[in-house]
Coordinates of N, CA, C and O in Angstrom, one line a residue:
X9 N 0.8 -1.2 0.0 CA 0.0 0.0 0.0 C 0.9 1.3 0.0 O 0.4 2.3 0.5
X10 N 2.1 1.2 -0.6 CA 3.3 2.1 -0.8 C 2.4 3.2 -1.2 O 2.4 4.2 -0.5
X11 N 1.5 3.3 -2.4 CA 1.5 4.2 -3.1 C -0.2 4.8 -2.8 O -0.8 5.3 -3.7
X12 N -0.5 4.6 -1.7 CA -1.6 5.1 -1.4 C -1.4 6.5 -0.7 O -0.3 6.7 -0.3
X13 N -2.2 7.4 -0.6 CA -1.9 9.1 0.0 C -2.4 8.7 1.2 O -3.3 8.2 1.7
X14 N -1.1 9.4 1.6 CA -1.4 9.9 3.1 C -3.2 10.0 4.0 O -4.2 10.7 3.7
X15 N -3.1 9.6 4.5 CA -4.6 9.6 5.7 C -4.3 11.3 6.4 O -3.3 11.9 6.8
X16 N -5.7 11.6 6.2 CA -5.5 13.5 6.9 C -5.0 12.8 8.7 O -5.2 11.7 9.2
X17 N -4.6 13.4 9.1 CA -3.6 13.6 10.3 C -5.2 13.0 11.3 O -5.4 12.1 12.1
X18 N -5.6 13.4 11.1 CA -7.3 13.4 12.2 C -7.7 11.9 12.3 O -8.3 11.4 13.3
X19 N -7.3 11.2 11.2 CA -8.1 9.5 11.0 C -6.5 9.0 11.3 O -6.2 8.1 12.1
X20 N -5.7 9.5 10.7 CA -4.7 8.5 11.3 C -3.8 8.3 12.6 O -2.9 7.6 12.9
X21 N -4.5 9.2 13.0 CA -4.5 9.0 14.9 C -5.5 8.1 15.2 O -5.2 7.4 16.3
X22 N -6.5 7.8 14.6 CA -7.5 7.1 15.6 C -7.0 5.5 15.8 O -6.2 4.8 15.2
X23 N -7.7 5.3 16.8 CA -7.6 3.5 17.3 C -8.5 2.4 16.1 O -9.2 2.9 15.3
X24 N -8.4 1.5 16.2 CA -9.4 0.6 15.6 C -10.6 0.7 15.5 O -11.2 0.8 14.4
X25 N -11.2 0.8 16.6 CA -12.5 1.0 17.3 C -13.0 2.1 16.9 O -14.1 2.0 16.4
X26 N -12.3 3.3 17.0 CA -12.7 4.5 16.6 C -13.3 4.6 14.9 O -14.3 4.8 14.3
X27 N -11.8 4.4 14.6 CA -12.5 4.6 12.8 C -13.7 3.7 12.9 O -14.8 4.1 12.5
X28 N -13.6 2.3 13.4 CA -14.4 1.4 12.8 C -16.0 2.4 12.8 O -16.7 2.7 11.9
X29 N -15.9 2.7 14.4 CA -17.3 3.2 14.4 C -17.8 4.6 13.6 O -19.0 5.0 13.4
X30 N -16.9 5.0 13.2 CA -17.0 6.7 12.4 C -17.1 5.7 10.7 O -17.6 6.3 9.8
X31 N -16.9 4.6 10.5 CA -16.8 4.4 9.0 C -18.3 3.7 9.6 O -19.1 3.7 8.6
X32 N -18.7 3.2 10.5 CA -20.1 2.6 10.7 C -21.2 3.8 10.2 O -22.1 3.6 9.4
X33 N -20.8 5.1 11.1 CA -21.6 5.9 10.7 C -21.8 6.6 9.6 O -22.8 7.1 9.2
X34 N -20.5 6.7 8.7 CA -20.2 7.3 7.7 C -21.3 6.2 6.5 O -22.1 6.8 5.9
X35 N -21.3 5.1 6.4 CA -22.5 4.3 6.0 C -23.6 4.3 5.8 O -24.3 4.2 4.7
X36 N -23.8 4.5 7.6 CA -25.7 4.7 7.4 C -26.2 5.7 7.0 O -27.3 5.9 6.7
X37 N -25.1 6.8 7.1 CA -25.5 8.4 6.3 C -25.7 7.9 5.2 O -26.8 7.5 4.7
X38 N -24.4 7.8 4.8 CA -24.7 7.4 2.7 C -26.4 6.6 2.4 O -27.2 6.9 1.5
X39 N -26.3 5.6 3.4 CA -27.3 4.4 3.4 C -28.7 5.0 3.1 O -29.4 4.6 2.2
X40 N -29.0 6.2 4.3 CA -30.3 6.9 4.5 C -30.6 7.6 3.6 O -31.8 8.1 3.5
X41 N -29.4 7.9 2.7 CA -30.0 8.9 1.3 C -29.8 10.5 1.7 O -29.3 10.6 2.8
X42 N -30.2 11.7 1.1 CA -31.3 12.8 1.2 C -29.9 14.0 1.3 O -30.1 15.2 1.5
X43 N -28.7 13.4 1.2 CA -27.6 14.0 1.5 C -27.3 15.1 -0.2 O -27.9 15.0 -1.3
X44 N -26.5 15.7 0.0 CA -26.2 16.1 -1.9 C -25.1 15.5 -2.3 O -24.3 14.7 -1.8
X45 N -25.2 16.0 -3.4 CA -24.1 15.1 -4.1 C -22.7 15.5 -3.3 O -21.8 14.8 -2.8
X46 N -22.8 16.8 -3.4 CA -21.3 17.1 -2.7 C -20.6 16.6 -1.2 O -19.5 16.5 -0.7
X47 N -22.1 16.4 -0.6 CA -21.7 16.0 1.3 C -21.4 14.5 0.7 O -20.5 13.9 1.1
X48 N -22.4 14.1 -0.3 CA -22.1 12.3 -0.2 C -21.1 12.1 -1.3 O -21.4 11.0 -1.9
X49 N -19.8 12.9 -1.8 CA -18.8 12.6 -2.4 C -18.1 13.0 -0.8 O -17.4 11.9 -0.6
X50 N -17.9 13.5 -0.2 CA -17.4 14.2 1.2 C -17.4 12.6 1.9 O -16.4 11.9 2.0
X51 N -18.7 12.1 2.5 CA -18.6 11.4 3.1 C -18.1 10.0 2.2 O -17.3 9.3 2.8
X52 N -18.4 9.7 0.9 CA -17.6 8.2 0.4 C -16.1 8.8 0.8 O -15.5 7.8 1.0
X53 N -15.3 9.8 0.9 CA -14.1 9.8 0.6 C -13.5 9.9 2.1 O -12.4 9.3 2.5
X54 N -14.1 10.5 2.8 CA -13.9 10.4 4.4 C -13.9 8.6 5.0 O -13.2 8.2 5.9
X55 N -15.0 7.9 4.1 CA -15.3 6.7 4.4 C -14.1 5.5 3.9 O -13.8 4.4 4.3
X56 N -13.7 6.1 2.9 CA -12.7 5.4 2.0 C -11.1 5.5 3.0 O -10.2 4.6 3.0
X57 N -11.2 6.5 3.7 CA -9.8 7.0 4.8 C -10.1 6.1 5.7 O -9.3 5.3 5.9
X58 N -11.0 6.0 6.3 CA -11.1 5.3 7.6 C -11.3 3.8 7.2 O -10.6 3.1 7.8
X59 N -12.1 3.3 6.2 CA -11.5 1.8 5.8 C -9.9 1.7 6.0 O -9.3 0.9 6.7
X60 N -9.4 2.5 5.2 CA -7.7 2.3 4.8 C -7.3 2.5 6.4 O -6.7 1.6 6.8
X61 N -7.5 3.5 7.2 CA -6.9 3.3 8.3 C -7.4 1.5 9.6 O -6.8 0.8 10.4
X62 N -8.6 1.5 9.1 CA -9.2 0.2 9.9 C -8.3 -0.9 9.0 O -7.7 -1.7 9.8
X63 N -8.1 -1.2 7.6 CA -7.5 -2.0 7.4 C -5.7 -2.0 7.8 O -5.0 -3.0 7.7
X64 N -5.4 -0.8 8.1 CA -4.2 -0.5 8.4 C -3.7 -0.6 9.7 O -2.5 -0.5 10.1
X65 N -5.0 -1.1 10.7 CA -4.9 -1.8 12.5 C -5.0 -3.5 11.8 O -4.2 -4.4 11.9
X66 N -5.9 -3.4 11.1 CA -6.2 -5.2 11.0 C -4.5 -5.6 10.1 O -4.1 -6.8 10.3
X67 N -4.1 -5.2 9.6 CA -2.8 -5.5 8.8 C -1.5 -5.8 9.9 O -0.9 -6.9 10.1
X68 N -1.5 -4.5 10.7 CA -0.4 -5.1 11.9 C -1.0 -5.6 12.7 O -0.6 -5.2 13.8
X69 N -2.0 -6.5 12.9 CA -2.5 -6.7 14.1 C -2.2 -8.3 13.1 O -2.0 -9.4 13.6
X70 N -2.3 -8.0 12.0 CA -1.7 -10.2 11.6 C -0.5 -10.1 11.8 O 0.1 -11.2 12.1
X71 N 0.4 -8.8 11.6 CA 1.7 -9.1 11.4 C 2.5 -9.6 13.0 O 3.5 -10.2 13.1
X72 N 1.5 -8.8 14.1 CA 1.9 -8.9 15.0 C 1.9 -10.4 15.8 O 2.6 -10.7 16.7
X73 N 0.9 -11.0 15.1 CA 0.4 -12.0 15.1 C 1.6 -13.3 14.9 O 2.2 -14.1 15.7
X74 N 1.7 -13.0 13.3 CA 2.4 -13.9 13.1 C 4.1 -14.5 13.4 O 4.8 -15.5 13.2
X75 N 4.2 -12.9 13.9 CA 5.9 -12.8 14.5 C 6.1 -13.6 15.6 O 7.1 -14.0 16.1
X76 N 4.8 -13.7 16.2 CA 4.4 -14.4 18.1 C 4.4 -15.5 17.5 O 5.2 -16.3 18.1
X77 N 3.7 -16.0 16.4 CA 4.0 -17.7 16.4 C 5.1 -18.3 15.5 O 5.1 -19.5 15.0
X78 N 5.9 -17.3 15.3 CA 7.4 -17.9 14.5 C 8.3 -17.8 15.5 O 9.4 -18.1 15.3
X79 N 7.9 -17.5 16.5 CA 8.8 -17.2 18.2 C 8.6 -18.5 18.6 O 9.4 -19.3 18.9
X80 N 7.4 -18.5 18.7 CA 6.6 -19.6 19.7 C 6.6 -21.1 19.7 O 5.9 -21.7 20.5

């Protein structure tokens, strides 16, 4: 994921948990409709950072994983 852009400073502080639940909400907005085009390009792209950061906990969290059982 070398060549992906930078996460704004705001999401890529957050914990797992946190994004997870901000990309939950960022969802059922999109989900409920009634938004404009411009808030619901705002929130797919807000939503698209916080995936990339949630998958960027679940990534070291295998790596961390699997260093423990090549120890072990």
């Amino acid at each position: 994921m070398a060549d992906a852009p930078a996460l704004p400073e705001e999401i890529a502080q957050l914990g797992y948990e946190q994004a997870r639940d901000q990309l939950v909400e960022v969802v059922r907005r999109l989900e409920t409709g009634g938004a404009s085009l411009e808030e619901s390009l705002r929130l797919w792209e807000r939503g698209e950072a916080l995936a990339t950061r949630c998958q960027q906990w679940l990534d070291g969290a295998r790596e961390r994983l699997e260093a423990a059982r090549s120890q072990g």
